Tab-separated table of N, CA and C in Angstrom:
chain	number	residue	atom	x	y	z
A	1	UNK	N	99.435	92.652	120.141
A	1	UNK	CA	99.535	92.685	118.828
A	1	UNK	C	100.957	93.348	118.198
A	2	UNK	N	101.240	94.441	118.949
A	2	UNK	CA	102.534	94.974	118.708
A	2	UNK	C	103.711	94.165	118.823
A	3	UNK	N	103.907	93.372	120.091
A	3	UNK	CA	104.966	92.443	120.244
A	3	UNK	C	104.929	91.394	119.076
A	4	UNK	N	103.773	91.050	118.687
A	4	UNK	CA	103.841	89.987	117.617
A	4	UNK	C	104.335	90.583	116.100
A	5	UNK	N	104.045	91.650	115.996
A	5	UNK	CA	104.633	92.528	114.787
A	5	UNK	C	106.110	92.842	114.797
A	6	UNK	N	106.509	92.775	116.196
A	6	UNK	CA	108.181	93.023	116.093
A	6	UNK	C	108.772	91.882	116.061
A	7	UNK	N	107.855	90.805	116.767
A	7	UNK	CA	108.675	89.388	116.557
A	7	UNK	C	108.946	88.929	114.876
A	8	UNK	N	107.876	89.403	114.408
A	8	UNK	CA	107.520	88.879	113.081
A	8	UNK	C	108.572	89.448	112.235
A	9	UNK	N	109.013	90.845	112.401
A	9	UNK	CA	109.914	91.859	111.541
A	9	UNK	C	111.365	91.171	112.244
A	10	UNK	N	111.497	90.960	113.465
A	10	UNK	CA	112.768	90.342	113.804
A	10	UNK	C	113.184	89.059	113.149
A	11	UNK	N	112.217	88.053	113.128
A	11	UNK	CA	112.418	86.763	112.613
A	11	UNK	C	112.506	86.987	111.148
A	12	UNK	N	111.849	87.808	110.440
A	12	UNK	CA	111.935	87.913	109.029
A	12	UNK	C	113.461	88.421	108.584
A	13	UNK	N	113.779	89.599	109.360
A	13	UNK	CA	115.054	89.830	109.217
A	13	UNK	C	116.123	89.132	109.456
A	14	UNK	N	115.973	88.263	110.513
A	14	UNK	CA	117.105	87.089	110.737
A	14	UNK	C	116.996	86.318	109.561
A	15	UNK	N	115.950	85.637	109.148
A	15	UNK	CA	115.911	84.713	108.057
A	15	UNK	C	116.609	85.398	106.954
A	16	UNK	N	116.381	86.698	106.528
A	16	UNK	CA	116.704	87.235	105.348
A	16	UNK	C	118.234	87.235	105.624
A	17	UNK	N	118.736	87.682	106.696
A	17	UNK	CA	120.381	87.666	106.878
A	17	UNK	C	120.987	86.181	106.683
A	18	UNK	N	120.433	85.190	107.175
A	18	UNK	CA	120.764	83.706	106.963
A	18	UNK	C	120.542	83.369	105.494
A	19	UNK	N	119.501	83.809	104.623
A	19	UNK	CA	119.488	83.604	103.271
A	19	UNK	C	120.636	84.210	102.441
A	20	UNK	N	120.941	85.428	102.823
A	20	UNK	CA	122.102	86.193	102.177
A	20	UNK	C	123.505	85.641	102.587
A	21	UNK	N	123.619	84.894	103.827
A	21	UNK	CA	124.800	84.447	104.051
A	21	UNK	C	124.801	83.153	103.284
A	22	UNK	N	123.906	82.297	103.270
A	22	UNK	CA	123.858	81.072	102.246
A	22	UNK	C	124.107	81.545	100.859
A	23	UNK	N	123.640	82.523	100.449
A	23	UNK	CA	123.962	82.955	99.290
A	23	UNK	C	125.545	83.189	98.884
A	24	UNK	N	125.822	83.913	99.805
A	24	UNK	CA	127.376	84.413	99.852
A	24	UNK	C	128.368	83.046	99.866
A	25	UNK	N	127.787	81.939	100.722
A	25	UNK	CA	128.493	80.819	100.779
A	25	UNK	C	128.447	80.109	99.208
A	26	UNK	N	127.433	80.029	98.682
A	26	UNK	CA	127.233	79.382	97.396
A	26	UNK	C	128.230	80.218	96.174
A	27	UNK	N	128.388	81.743	96.381
A	27	UNK	CA	128.769	82.479	95.422
A	27	UNK	C	130.339	82.123	95.561
A	28	UNK	N	130.887	82.162	96.733
A	28	UNK	CA	132.503	82.199	96.934
A	28	UNK	C	132.984	80.962	97.253
A	29	UNK	N	132.212	79.937	96.891
A	29	UNK	CA	132.555	78.478	97.156
A	29	UNK	C	133.815	78.187	96.064
A	30	UNK	N	134.943	77.749	96.213
A	30	UNK	CA	135.941	77.628	95.455
A	30	UNK	C	136.093	76.100	95.019
A	31	UNK	N	135.439	75.262	95.137
A	31	UNK	CA	135.417	74.037	94.736
A	31	UNK	C	134.954	73.904	93.027
A	32	UNK	N	136.055	73.417	92.338
A	32	UNK	CA	135.469	73.281	90.798
A	32	UNK	C	134.718	72.433	90.613
A	33	UNK	N	134.577	71.422	91.424
A	33	UNK	CA	133.775	70.115	90.993
A	33	UNK	C	132.200	70.672	90.947
A	34	UNK	N	131.912	71.536	91.782
A	34	UNK	CA	130.464	72.048	91.890
A	34	UNK	C	130.113	73.243	91.163
A	35	UNK	N	131.066	73.371	90.417
A	35	UNK	CA	130.586	74.835	89.515
A	35	UNK	C	129.569	74.951	88.920
A	36	UNK	N	129.037	73.773	87.877
A	36	UNK	CA	127.862	73.803	87.251
A	36	UNK	C	126.552	73.528	88.145
A	37	UNK	N	126.742	73.009	89.377
A	37	UNK	CA	125.643	72.840	90.196
A	37	UNK	C	125.585	74.065	91.122
A	38	UNK	N	126.600	74.735	91.288
A	38	UNK	CA	126.246	75.951	92.081
A	38	UNK	C	125.460	77.079	91.247
A	39	UNK	N	125.571	77.080	90.103
A	39	UNK	CA	124.576	77.908	89.304
A	39	UNK	C	123.150	77.580	89.604
A	40	UNK	N	122.741	76.146	89.693
A	40	UNK	CA	121.311	75.846	90.109
A	40	UNK	C	121.157	76.207	91.575
A	41	UNK	N	121.980	75.984	92.421
A	41	UNK	CA	121.744	76.458	93.848
A	41	UNK	C	121.605	77.942	93.846
A	42	UNK	N	122.435	78.691	93.394
A	42	UNK	CA	122.464	79.946	93.360
A	42	UNK	C	120.718	80.694	92.925
A	43	UNK	N	120.344	79.903	91.578
A	43	UNK	CA	119.110	80.125	91.171
A	43	UNK	C	118.017	79.927	92.144
A	44	UNK	N	118.133	78.740	92.865
A	44	UNK	CA	117.233	78.240	93.856
A	44	UNK	C	117.139	79.341	94.949
A	45	UNK	N	118.460	79.794	95.353
A	45	UNK	CA	118.691	80.809	96.756
A	45	UNK	C	118.014	81.766	96.433
A	46	UNK	N	118.260	82.314	95.212
A	46	UNK	CA	117.756	83.879	94.915
A	46	UNK	C	116.206	83.840	94.616
A	47	UNK	N	115.634	82.866	93.960
A	47	UNK	CA	114.156	82.906	93.963
A	47	UNK	C	113.456	82.466	95.186
A	48	UNK	N	114.301	81.834	96.057
A	48	UNK	CA	113.467	81.698	97.280
A	48	UNK	C	113.538	82.864	98.108
A	49	UNK	N	114.747	83.587	98.053
A	49	UNK	CA	114.680	84.869	98.720
A	49	UNK	C	113.691	85.977	98.311
A	50	UNK	N	113.600	85.952	96.970
A	50	UNK	CA	112.548	87.037	96.314
A	50	UNK	C	111.277	86.564	96.795
A	51	UNK	N	110.759	85.187	96.616
A	51	UNK	CA	109.569	84.931	97.048
A	51	UNK	C	109.263	84.930	98.467
A	52	UNK	N	110.393	84.854	99.425
A	52	UNK	CA	110.062	85.376	100.911
A	52	UNK	C	109.916	86.518	101.132
A	53	UNK	N	110.588	87.443	100.639
A	53	UNK	CA	110.319	88.979	100.690
A	53	UNK	C	109.030	89.353	100.225
A	54	UNK	N	108.466	88.917	98.925
A	54	UNK	CA	107.273	89.217	98.663
A	54	UNK	C	106.341	88.792	99.531
A	55	UNK	N	106.302	87.730	99.926
A	55	UNK	CA	105.218	87.117	100.790
A	55	UNK	C	105.158	87.966	102.236
A	56	UNK	N	106.326	88.138	102.648
A	56	UNK	CA	106.543	88.893	103.912
A	56	UNK	C	105.837	90.182	104.006
A	57	UNK	N	105.970	91.046	102.598
A	57	UNK	CA	105.738	92.215	102.424
A	57	UNK	C	104.396	92.331	102.235
A	58	UNK	N	103.734	91.360	101.619
A	58	UNK	CA	102.345	91.648	101.321
A	58	UNK	C	101.581	90.980	102.638
A	59	UNK	N	101.974	90.066	103.199
A	59	UNK	CA	101.655	89.548	104.556
A	59	UNK	C	99.971	89.358	104.410
A	60	UNK	N	99.530	88.228	103.595
A	60	UNK	CA	98.174	88.254	103.508
A	60	UNK	C	97.454	87.382	104.645
A	61	UNK	N	96.350	87.588	105.050
A	61	UNK	CA	95.413	86.912	106.143
A	61	UNK	C	94.221	86.208	105.497
A	62	UNK	N	94.333	85.136	105.585
A	62	UNK	CA	92.994	84.397	105.351
A	62	UNK	C	92.491	83.873	106.456
A	63	UNK	N	90.935	84.012	106.210
A	63	UNK	CA	90.153	83.259	107.153
A	63	UNK	C	89.281	82.219	106.539
A	64	UNK	N	89.334	80.987	106.906
A	64	UNK	CA	88.803	79.864	106.147
A	64	UNK	C	87.392	79.704	106.505
A	65	UNK	N	86.895	80.370	107.628
A	65	UNK	CA	85.536	79.973	108.031
A	65	UNK	C	84.521	80.747	107.127
A	66	UNK	N	84.891	81.860	106.631
A	66	UNK	CA	84.086	82.512	105.479
A	66	UNK	C	85.182	82.834	104.658
A	67	UNK	N	84.477	83.063	103.335
A	67	UNK	CA	85.472	83.490	102.229
A	67	UNK	C	86.012	85.028	102.357
A	68	UNK	N	87.164	84.919	103.005
A	68	UNK	CA	87.854	86.287	103.337
A	68	UNK	C	89.250	86.124	103.292
A	69	UNK	N	89.760	87.228	102.397
A	69	UNK	CA	91.094	87.378	102.308
A	69	UNK	C	91.368	88.832	102.221
A	70	UNK	N	92.354	89.219	103.104
A	70	UNK	CA	92.707	90.666	103.047
A	70	UNK	C	94.030	90.874	103.427
A	71	UNK	N	94.597	91.979	103.234
A	71	UNK	CA	96.090	92.150	103.745
A	71	UNK	C	96.061	93.550	104.402
A	72	UNK	N	96.996	93.741	105.542
A	72	UNK	CA	96.850	95.030	106.223
A	72	UNK	C	98.033	95.748	106.080
A	73	UNK	N	98.755	95.331	104.901
A	73	UNK	CA	100.169	96.074	104.657
A	73	UNK	C	99.939	97.229	103.582
A	74	UNK	N	101.068	97.692	103.414
A	74	UNK	CA	101.114	99.030	102.499
A	74	UNK	C	100.867	98.342	101.066
A	75	UNK	N	101.706	97.258	100.853
A	75	UNK	CA	101.564	96.670	99.496
A	75	UNK	C	100.170	96.245	99.259
A	76	UNK	N	99.345	95.762	100.258
A	76	UNK	CA	98.054	95.488	100.212
A	76	UNK	C	97.117	96.526	99.683
A	77	UNK	N	97.575	97.560	99.706
A	77	UNK	CA	96.729	98.769	98.984
A	77	UNK	C	97.025	99.209	97.698
A	78	UNK	N	98.262	98.698	97.372
A	78	UNK	CA	98.711	98.870	95.940
A	78	UNK	C	98.333	97.645	95.045
A	79	UNK	N	98.545	96.404	95.391
A	79	UNK	CA	98.389	95.225	94.808
A	79	UNK	C	96.967	94.566	95.165
A	80	UNK	N	95.934	94.495	94.303
A	80	UNK	CA	94.624	93.772	94.473
A	80	UNK	C	94.912	92.236	94.624
A	81	UNK	N	94.171	91.428	94.885
A	81	UNK	CA	94.200	90.181	95.431
A	81	UNK	C	94.245	89.268	94.139
A	82	UNK	N	93.727	89.432	92.933
A	82	UNK	CA	93.916	88.430	92.056
A	82	UNK	C	95.574	88.756	91.447
A	83	UNK	N	95.976	89.918	91.417
A	83	UNK	CA	97.430	90.189	91.050
A	83	UNK	C	98.214	89.534	92.168
A	84	UNK	N	97.862	89.567	93.303
A	84	UNK	CA	98.560	88.837	94.556
A	84	UNK	C	98.906	87.433	94.187
A	85	UNK	N	97.614	86.738	93.835
A	85	UNK	CA	97.804	85.310	93.704
A	85	UNK	C	98.329	85.059	92.459
A	86	UNK	N	98.331	85.902	91.397
A	86	UNK	CA	99.152	85.369	90.164
A	86	UNK	C	100.781	85.535	90.367
A	87	UNK	N	101.101	86.643	90.961
A	87	UNK	CA	102.153	86.671	91.564
A	87	UNK	C	102.768	85.459	92.468
A	88	UNK	N	101.889	85.270	93.416
A	88	UNK	CA	102.156	84.204	94.157
A	88	UNK	C	102.400	82.779	93.423
A	89	UNK	N	101.567	82.579	92.610
A	89	UNK	CA	101.687	81.243	91.631
A	89	UNK	C	103.042	81.556	90.751
A	90	UNK	N	103.349	82.561	90.413
A	90	UNK	CA	104.496	82.519	89.398
A	90	UNK	C	105.669	82.511	90.504
A	91	UNK	N	105.783	82.989	91.738
A	91	UNK	CA	107.079	82.915	92.534
A	91	UNK	C	107.094	81.420	92.942
A	92	UNK	N	105.923	80.881	93.111
A	92	UNK	CA	105.975	79.329	93.732
A	92	UNK	C	106.381	78.470	92.346
A	93	UNK	N	106.013	78.708	91.284
A	93	UNK	CA	106.551	77.915	90.060
A	93	UNK	C	107.937	78.228	89.994
A	94	UNK	N	108.454	79.312	89.926
A	94	UNK	CA	109.891	79.770	89.932
A	94	UNK	C	110.818	79.004	90.904
A	95	UNK	N	110.378	79.008	92.024
A	95	UNK	CA	111.065	78.227	93.298
A	95	UNK	C	111.000	76.824	93.004
A	96	UNK	N	109.784	76.339	92.488
A	96	UNK	CA	109.579	74.808	92.336
A	96	UNK	C	110.521	74.491	91.072
A	97	UNK	N	110.632	75.270	90.019
A	97	UNK	CA	111.303	75.048	89.012
A	97	UNK	C	112.863	75.156	89.369
A	98	UNK	N	113.336	75.898	89.945
A	98	UNK	CA	114.635	76.003	90.516
A	98	UNK	C	115.085	74.819	91.377
A	99	UNK	N	114.074	74.329	92.198
A	99	UNK	CA	114.308	73.227	93.207
A	99	UNK	C	114.486	72.014	92.217
A	100	UNK	N	113.676	71.759	91.358
A	100	UNK	CA	113.507	70.488	90.475
A	100	UNK	C	114.687	70.547	89.541
A	101	UNK	N	115.231	71.474	89.056
A	101	UNK	CA	116.501	71.683	88.283
A	101	UNK	C	117.698	71.214	89.251
A	102	UNK	N	117.806	71.518	90.453
A	102	UNK	CA	118.746	71.118	91.322
A	102	UNK	C	118.706	69.707	91.361
A	103	UNK	N	117.378	69.119	91.657
A	103	UNK	CA	117.501	67.739	91.663
A	103	UNK	C	117.797	66.879	90.553
A	104	UNK	N	117.296	67.469	89.408
A	104	UNK	CA	117.699	66.775	88.155
A	104	UNK	C	119.061	66.847	87.650
A	105	UNK	N	119.632	67.730	88.120
A	105	UNK	CA	120.983	67.763	88.008
A	105	UNK	C	121.851	66.908	88.588
A	106	UNK	N	121.540	66.679	90.146
A	106	UNK	CA	122.122	65.751	90.893
A	106	UNK	C	121.908	64.291	90.681
A	107	UNK	N	121.024	64.128	89.690
A	107	UNK	CA	120.873	62.598	89.376
A	107	UNK	C	121.958	61.910	88.732
C-alpha cells in the first residue's frame, strides 16, 4: 500500500507541474489574436487545477457493493461527506461552465 501512495503523490505532483506549465504558457502567450480567448482558457485551467487539488487532497473511497463512502485523508476528518459532495458539485459545475464558455467563444 505504501508504494501505491508514493506513486499517487508522484503522479499528482507531476500533473500539477504540467498544469502550472500550461497556465504559464497561456499567461505569457503574446499572440494578440487570442487575447479574449486566453481569458476563457485561463479560467478553465485555473478551475481545473483547483478542482484537481481538492479531489486529490480529499481522496474519497467509494464502495459500490454496499452504500459506503469514506476518506482516509486529513481533510476527510475536517469536511463531512455532504459538504464534500456540495463542494464537488460546485467545482465540477465551475469547470464545466469554464469549458463551455471556451467552446461557445470559439463558435
